[in-house]
Amino acid sequence: MLILISDAFDSTLPQLLSKYGEVTDDKGRVAEAEVVLIRSKTKVTKEYIDSAPNLKLVIRGGVGLDNVDQDYTKTKGIVVHNTADASTTAVAELAFAMIIALPNHIAKADQSMREGKWIKKELKRTELYGKTLGIIGMGRIGTALAVRARAFRMKVLAWHPDVYFSDFAEIRPTLKEVMEESDYMSVHMPLLDATRGLINKEMLAHCKKSAYIINTGRAGCVNEEDVAQALKDGKLAGYATDVWLSDPPDGSPLFDAPNTLFAPHIGASTKENMTRIGQIADKIIFDYVNK
Ligand code: NAD
């Protein structure tokens, strides 16, 4: 059995998986591969699947499966797994790091010191204590973030189309209500037809002018043009994102907008998460081999 590790995983993974067969990171051997491990970079499209006639199992290290054509894998009898539970802590911690960094101007303070500037009077901080965080998509990561925000004594709201109760947040029946009430909004939805471009001009019109949006979910859930315009017009205080329409982005209207904070899709990239993803991948292949 040939196992192709197509994207970046923990460096110990090839050794861990070698008990099942040959392990390679040579993408040119996709036609021979029975198992392919991907993260978000490799796109398992119809063309990719057609180029891999021996493929039986795709393991997506991480959560989102929007880079896998699941309709087509089904027609080919290819099983697709993600490692859904592994990344929760890593992404929730990055989202919370961005929530802390924004009102404390961490990036700007650091940059100004390196440029030899002393902008103590310009950097007016605000506190998270007593502020309202709206969580958009109250699944694993949204819930983990809610726990952290409550420890900071934030009021936590959430909107979710099919969740009516949570121990960790007050559920609002509509996204509009969460946007109206929140000082911070954190996006944790999967990218689906129903969520594509959901945070757009119409929704942004409901935000407080002082509100911040943090996106560690998917870039496609947000209309970047509309967010950039809202920032330029002073209708939104700030936007932080880890996620992009492509990795790396081929330009973005956000690059010219004020009060932004960016990361290069590192939500899942903790050492601990890479270890967990490897352990789960090992178990998935064990079950596949012993089915
Ligand atoms: P999850 O499935 O536990 O939670 C997502 C929640 O969104 C689900 O509860 C789902 O029911 C809900 N949802 C579904 N349709 C919706 C809709 N139409 N409107 C609003 N909510 C809807 O997943 P999770 O583990 O919490 O991950 C959430 C997302 O985070 C993933 O889908 C992925 O896109 C993203 N993610 C990003 C990174 C990163 O590196 N930045 C890493 C992992 C996951």
Short mmCIF file of C-alpha atoms and ligand atoms in Angstrom, two decimals:
data_model
loop_
_atom_site.label_atom_id
_atom_site.label_comp_id
_atom_site.label_asym_id
_atom_site.label_seq_id
_atom_site.Cartn_x
_atom_site.Cartn_y
_atom_site.Cartn_z
CA MET A 1 0.00 0.00 0.00
CA LEU A 2 1.33 3.45 -0.90
CA ILE A 3 0.45 6.30 1.46
CA LEU A 4 0.96 9.76 -0.01
CA ILE A 5 1.44 12.60 2.48
CA SER A 6 0.53 15.45 0.18
CA ASP A 7 0.57 18.46 2.55
CA ALA A 8 2.48 19.55 5.66
CA PHE A 9 2.06 17.21 8.64
CA ASP A 10 4.12 16.43 11.72
CA SER A 11 7.63 15.31 10.78
CA THR A 12 7.18 12.07 12.76
CA LEU A 13 4.15 10.97 10.68
CA PRO A 14 5.99 9.10 7.88
CA GLN A 15 7.70 6.91 10.49
CA LEU A 16 4.42 6.38 12.38
CA LEU A 17 2.58 5.26 9.23
CA SER A 18 5.39 3.16 7.76
CA LYS A 19 3.97 0.07 9.53
CA TYR A 20 1.14 0.09 6.96
CA GLY A 21 3.26 0.25 3.82
CA GLU A 22 5.39 2.65 1.82
CA VAL A 23 5.01 6.32 2.75
CA THR A 24 5.96 9.09 0.32
CA ASP A 25 5.58 12.83 -0.03
CA ASP A 26 6.21 12.62 -3.80
CA LYS A 27 3.02 14.11 -5.30
CA GLY A 28 4.08 12.77 -8.67
CA ARG A 29 3.14 9.29 -7.37
CA VAL A 30 -0.53 10.12 -6.77
CA ALA A 31 -1.55 7.55 -9.44
CA GLU A 32 -0.12 4.76 -7.24
CA ALA A 33 -1.50 6.01 -3.92
CA GLU A 34 -4.17 4.07 -2.03
CA VAL A 35 -4.27 6.55 0.85
CA VAL A 36 -3.73 10.30 0.53
CA LEU A 37 -3.27 12.66 3.47
CA ILE A 38 -4.08 16.29 2.81
CA ARG A 39 -4.61 19.50 4.74
CA SER A 40 -6.04 22.57 2.99
CA LYS A 41 -3.46 23.00 0.20
CA THR A 42 -4.17 19.93 -1.91
CA LYS A 43 -7.50 20.21 -3.75
CA VAL A 44 -9.12 16.83 -4.22
CA THR A 45 -11.06 17.82 -7.32
CA LYS A 46 -12.61 15.60 -9.99
CA GLU A 47 -9.38 15.89 -12.02
CA TYR A 48 -7.26 14.96 -8.99
CA ILE A 49 -9.46 11.93 -8.26
CA ASP A 50 -9.34 10.85 -11.92
CA SER A 51 -5.54 11.01 -11.73
CA ALA A 52 -5.56 8.59 -8.76
CA PRO A 53 -7.14 5.30 -9.92
CA ASN A 54 -5.92 3.37 -6.83
CA LEU A 55 -7.21 5.89 -4.30
CA LYS A 56 -9.46 4.38 -1.59
CA LEU A 57 -9.03 6.68 1.41
CA VAL A 58 -8.56 10.45 1.79
CA ILE A 59 -7.63 11.80 5.21
CA ARG A 60 -8.03 15.55 5.64
CA GLY A 61 -5.90 16.63 8.60
CA GLY A 62 -8.17 19.32 10.00
CA VAL A 63 -11.87 20.13 9.83
CA GLY A 64 -13.09 21.83 6.63
CA LEU A 65 -13.80 19.47 3.74
CA ASP A 66 -14.46 22.24 1.23
CA ASN A 67 -11.27 21.27 -0.66
CA VAL A 68 -12.63 17.77 -1.36
CA ASP A 69 -15.23 17.04 -4.05
CA GLN A 70 -17.22 14.73 -1.81
CA ASP A 71 -19.95 14.05 -4.40
CA TYR A 72 -17.31 12.71 -6.78
CA THR A 73 -15.38 10.72 -4.14
CA LYS A 74 -18.69 9.01 -3.26
CA THR A 75 -19.29 7.96 -6.87
CA LYS A 76 -15.78 6.43 -6.88
CA GLY A 77 -16.26 4.64 -3.53
CA ILE A 78 -13.44 6.67 -1.96
CA VAL A 79 -13.83 7.11 1.79
CA VAL A 80 -13.11 10.60 3.16
CA HIS A 81 -12.28 11.32 6.81
CA ASN A 82 -11.30 14.51 8.56
CA THR A 83 -9.68 14.79 12.00
CA ALA A 84 -12.47 17.01 13.27
CA ASP A 85 -11.78 17.03 17.00
CA ALA A 86 -8.04 17.61 16.80
CA SER A 87 -7.96 21.31 15.85
CA THR A 88 -10.53 22.76 18.27
CA THR A 89 -8.11 24.08 20.91
CA ALA A 90 -5.57 25.37 18.38
CA VAL A 91 -8.14 27.41 16.42
CA ALA A 92 -10.03 28.65 19.49
CA GLU A 93 -6.74 29.89 20.98
CA LEU A 94 -5.80 31.74 17.77
CA ALA A 95 -9.26 33.33 17.57
CA PHE A 96 -8.93 34.43 21.19
CA ALA A 97 -5.37 35.68 20.62
CA MET A 98 -6.75 37.87 17.80
CA ILE A 99 -9.61 39.08 20.02
CA ILE A 100 -7.04 40.14 22.65
CA ALA A 101 -4.57 41.61 20.13
CA LEU A 102 -7.09 43.95 18.47
CA PRO A 103 -8.17 46.21 21.39
CA ASN A 104 -4.64 46.14 22.81
CA HIS A 105 -3.02 47.19 19.50
CA ILE A 106 -0.33 44.53 19.97
CA ALA A 107 0.78 44.45 16.32
CA LYS A 108 0.87 48.24 15.95
CA ALA A 109 2.69 48.72 19.28
CA ASP A 110 5.37 46.24 18.27
CA GLN A 111 5.76 47.72 14.79
CA SER A 112 5.99 51.31 16.12
CA MET A 113 8.75 50.40 18.59
CA ARG A 114 10.76 48.73 15.81
CA GLU A 115 10.34 51.91 13.72
CA GLY A 116 11.76 54.01 16.59
CA LYS A 117 8.38 55.67 17.31
CA TRP A 118 6.90 56.32 20.77
CA ILE A 119 3.13 56.42 20.21
CA LYS A 120 2.04 55.89 23.81
CA LYS A 121 -0.67 58.58 23.58
CA GLU A 122 -2.04 57.25 20.28
CA LEU A 123 -2.51 53.67 21.45
CA LYS A 124 -5.75 53.83 23.40
CA ARG A 125 -6.63 50.37 24.65
CA THR A 126 -10.06 49.02 25.56
CA GLU A 127 -10.88 46.04 27.77
CA LEU A 128 -12.70 42.82 26.92
CA TYR A 129 -14.24 42.72 30.40
CA GLY A 130 -18.00 43.26 30.12
CA LYS A 131 -17.99 43.37 26.30
CA THR A 132 -20.21 41.15 24.17
CA LEU A 133 -18.81 38.45 21.93
CA GLY A 134 -21.06 37.03 19.22
CA ILE A 135 -20.14 33.58 17.98
CA ILE A 136 -21.29 32.76 14.46
CA GLY A 137 -21.34 28.96 14.14
CA MET A 138 -21.58 27.41 17.62
CA GLY A 139 -19.87 24.07 16.95
CA ARG A 140 -16.69 22.65 18.50
CA ILE A 141 -14.46 25.72 18.00
CA GLY A 142 -17.22 28.24 18.70
CA THR A 143 -17.98 26.51 22.00
CA ALA A 144 -14.29 26.32 22.99
CA LEU A 145 -14.01 30.06 22.28
CA ALA A 146 -17.12 30.79 24.36
CA VAL A 147 -15.54 29.06 27.36
CA ARG A 148 -12.41 31.22 27.03
CA ALA A 149 -14.40 34.44 26.57
CA ARG A 150 -16.51 33.74 29.66
CA ALA A 151 -13.31 33.37 31.69
CA PHE A 152 -12.55 36.96 30.63
CA ARG A 153 -16.02 37.96 31.89
CA MET A 154 -17.36 38.67 28.42
CA LYS A 155 -21.05 38.24 27.66
CA VAL A 156 -21.31 35.56 24.98
CA LEU A 157 -24.04 35.36 22.34
CA ALA A 158 -24.27 32.90 19.50
CA TRP A 159 -26.27 32.27 16.38
CA HIS A 160 -26.59 28.87 14.84
CA PRO A 161 -29.38 27.67 12.54
CA ASP A 162 -30.05 24.48 14.49
CA VAL A 163 -28.87 25.15 18.05
CA TYR A 164 -31.43 26.55 20.51
CA PHE A 165 -29.60 26.16 23.80
CA SER A 166 -26.01 26.27 25.01
CA ASP A 167 -24.45 26.22 28.47
CA PHE A 168 -21.84 28.67 27.20
CA ALA A 169 -23.72 31.32 25.22
CA GLU A 170 -27.09 32.99 24.92
CA ILE A 171 -28.49 31.82 21.61
CA ARG A 172 -30.11 34.48 19.44
CA PRO A 173 -32.62 33.38 16.79
CA THR A 174 -31.06 35.39 13.96
CA LEU A 175 -27.59 36.43 12.82
CA LYS A 176 -28.88 40.00 12.57
CA GLU A 177 -29.50 40.12 16.32
CA VAL A 178 -26.01 38.84 17.12
CA MET A 179 -24.52 41.47 14.80
CA GLU A 180 -26.57 44.26 16.38
CA GLU A 181 -25.58 43.39 19.95
CA SER A 182 -21.95 42.30 19.65
CA ASP A 183 -18.71 44.22 20.25
CA TYR A 184 -16.75 41.29 18.79
CA MET A 185 -17.95 38.64 16.36
CA SER A 186 -16.05 35.45 15.69
CA VAL A 187 -16.80 33.39 12.57
CA HIS A 188 -16.74 29.57 12.93
CA MET A 189 -19.04 28.26 10.21
CA PRO A 190 -18.06 25.73 7.58
CA LEU A 191 -18.03 26.98 3.99
CA LEU A 192 -21.32 25.78 2.49
CA ASP A 193 -23.68 27.23 -0.10
CA ALA A 194 -25.76 28.50 2.84
CA THR A 195 -22.81 30.27 4.47
CA ARG A 196 -20.97 31.63 1.42
CA GLY A 197 -20.82 35.44 1.61
CA LEU A 198 -23.17 35.45 4.61
CA ILE A 199 -21.28 38.33 6.25
CA ASN A 200 -21.97 40.91 3.56
CA LYS A 201 -22.96 44.56 3.13
CA GLU A 202 -26.54 43.92 4.31
CA MET A 203 -25.40 42.09 7.46
CA LEU A 204 -22.58 44.55 8.16
CA ALA A 205 -25.17 47.35 8.20
CA HIS A 206 -26.44 45.84 11.48
CA CYS A 207 -23.03 46.02 13.25
CA LYS A 208 -22.04 48.59 15.81
CA LYS A 209 -19.46 50.98 14.31
CA SER A 210 -17.20 50.00 17.21
CA ALA A 211 -17.45 46.26 16.44
CA TYR A 212 -14.62 43.91 15.44
CA ILE A 213 -14.98 40.76 13.35
CA ILE A 214 -12.53 37.88 13.72
CA ASN A 215 -12.52 35.16 11.09
CA THR A 216 -10.72 31.89 11.74
CA GLY A 217 -13.47 29.91 9.95
CA ARG A 218 -13.46 30.30 6.19
CA ALA A 219 -12.76 33.39 4.05
CA GLY A 220 -15.64 32.56 1.72
CA CYS A 221 -18.18 33.08 4.53
CA VAL A 222 -17.29 36.78 4.42
CA ASN A 223 -17.54 39.17 1.49
CA GLU A 224 -14.04 40.72 1.62
CA GLU A 225 -15.00 43.69 -0.61
CA ASP A 226 -17.89 44.57 1.70
CA VAL A 227 -15.76 44.23 4.85
CA ALA A 228 -12.97 46.39 3.34
CA GLN A 229 -15.52 49.07 2.38
CA ALA A 230 -17.13 49.01 5.85
CA LEU A 231 -13.66 49.49 7.42
CA LYS A 232 -12.87 52.40 5.08
CA ASP A 233 -16.28 54.01 5.77
CA GLY A 234 -15.86 53.68 9.54
CA LYS A 235 -18.84 51.32 9.77
CA LEU A 236 -16.71 48.58 11.35
CA ALA A 237 -13.83 49.12 13.81
CA GLY A 238 -11.60 46.23 12.75
CA TYR A 239 -11.25 42.87 11.03
CA ALA A 240 -8.83 40.07 11.85
CA THR A 241 -8.51 37.03 9.63
CA ASP A 242 -6.50 33.84 9.45
CA VAL A 243 -8.35 32.56 6.40
CA TRP A 244 -8.11 33.55 2.74
CA LEU A 245 -9.86 32.81 -0.54
CA SER A 246 -6.68 31.03 -1.61
CA ASP A 247 -3.51 30.06 0.28
CA PRO A 248 -1.64 32.35 -0.17
CA PRO A 249 -4.17 35.00 -1.28
CA ASP A 250 -3.88 36.39 -4.76
CA GLY A 251 -4.34 39.95 -3.48
CA SER A 252 -7.27 41.02 -1.33
CA PRO A 253 -9.29 44.24 -0.92
CA LEU A 254 -8.50 43.88 2.80
CA PHE A 255 -4.83 44.76 2.24
CA ASP A 256 -5.78 48.45 1.63
CA ALA A 257 -8.28 48.62 4.47
CA PRO A 258 -7.53 50.15 7.89
CA ASN A 259 -7.57 48.36 11.27
CA THR A 260 -6.86 44.86 10.09
CA LEU A 261 -4.85 42.01 11.57
CA PHE A 262 -3.74 39.11 9.39
CA ALA A 263 -2.34 35.61 9.80
CA PRO A 264 -1.32 33.12 7.07
CA HIS A 265 -3.84 30.35 7.88
CA ILE A 266 -2.08 29.14 11.02
CA GLY A 267 -5.22 28.29 13.02
CA ALA A 268 -4.47 24.58 13.09
CA SER A 269 -0.68 24.90 13.10
CA THR A 270 0.21 24.15 16.69
CA LYS A 271 2.76 21.50 17.54
CA GLU A 272 0.20 19.77 19.76
CA ASN A 273 -2.46 19.75 17.03
CA MET A 274 -0.05 18.29 14.49
CA THR A 275 0.64 15.46 16.95
CA ARG A 276 -3.11 14.89 17.52
CA ILE A 277 -3.81 14.93 13.77
CA GLY A 278 -1.07 12.33 13.24
CA GLN A 279 -2.49 10.10 15.99
CA ILE A 280 -6.01 10.29 14.51
CA ALA A 281 -4.71 9.61 10.98
CA ASP A 282 -2.87 6.56 12.36
CA LYS A 283 -6.14 5.27 13.90
CA ILE A 284 -8.12 5.90 10.67
CA ILE A 285 -5.58 3.92 8.63
CA PHE A 286 -5.49 1.17 11.29
CA ASP A 287 -9.30 0.83 11.03
CA TYR A 288 -9.11 0.90 7.21
CA VAL A 289 -6.47 -1.84 7.11
CA ASN A 290 -8.32 -3.98 9.67
CA LYS A 291 -11.87 -3.48 8.39
P1 NAD B 1 -18.21 22.21 13.71
O1 NAD B 1 -18.85 21.40 12.62
O2 NAD B 1 -18.14 21.64 15.08
O3 NAD B 1 -18.93 23.60 13.85
C1 NAD B 1 -19.40 24.36 12.77
C2 NAD B 1 -20.77 24.70 13.12
O4 NAD B 1 -21.35 25.56 12.13
C3 NAD B 1 -21.59 23.41 13.13
O5 NAD B 1 -22.11 23.24 14.42
C4 NAD B 1 -22.61 23.63 12.06
O6 NAD B 1 -23.86 23.08 12.40
C5 NAD B 1 -22.67 25.13 11.97
N1 NAD B 1 -23.30 25.50 10.74
C6 NAD B 1 -23.61 24.67 9.74
N2 NAD B 1 -24.30 25.31 8.79
C7 NAD B 1 -24.41 26.56 9.24
C8 NAD B 1 -25.06 27.68 8.70
N3 NAD B 1 -25.70 27.63 7.55
N4 NAD B 1 -25.00 28.81 9.40
C9 NAD B 1 -24.35 28.86 10.59
N5 NAD B 1 -23.75 27.82 11.15
C10 NAD B 1 -23.79 26.68 10.48
O7 NAD B 1 -16.79 22.60 13.16
P2 NAD B 1 -15.58 23.23 13.99
O8 NAD B 1 -14.62 22.16 14.34
O9 NAD B 1 -16.10 24.13 15.05
O10 NAD B 1 -14.90 24.09 12.81
C11 NAD B 1 -15.60 25.19 12.25
C12 NAD B 1 -14.92 25.67 11.00
O11 NAD B 1 -13.65 26.21 11.33
C13 NAD B 1 -14.57 24.55 10.00
O12 NAD B 1 -15.66 24.22 9.17
C14 NAD B 1 -13.44 25.13 9.22
O13 NAD B 1 -13.96 25.80 8.10
C15 NAD B 1 -12.83 26.16 10.18
N6 NAD B 1 -11.48 25.79 10.59
C16 NAD B 1 -10.47 26.67 10.38
C17 NAD B 1 -9.17 26.35 10.76
C18 NAD B 1 -8.04 27.33 10.55
O14 NAD B 1 -6.90 26.89 10.34
N7 NAD B 1 -8.26 28.63 10.64
C19 NAD B 1 -8.89 25.11 11.32
C20 NAD B 1 -9.95 24.24 11.57
C21 NAD B 1 -11.25 24.59 11.21
#
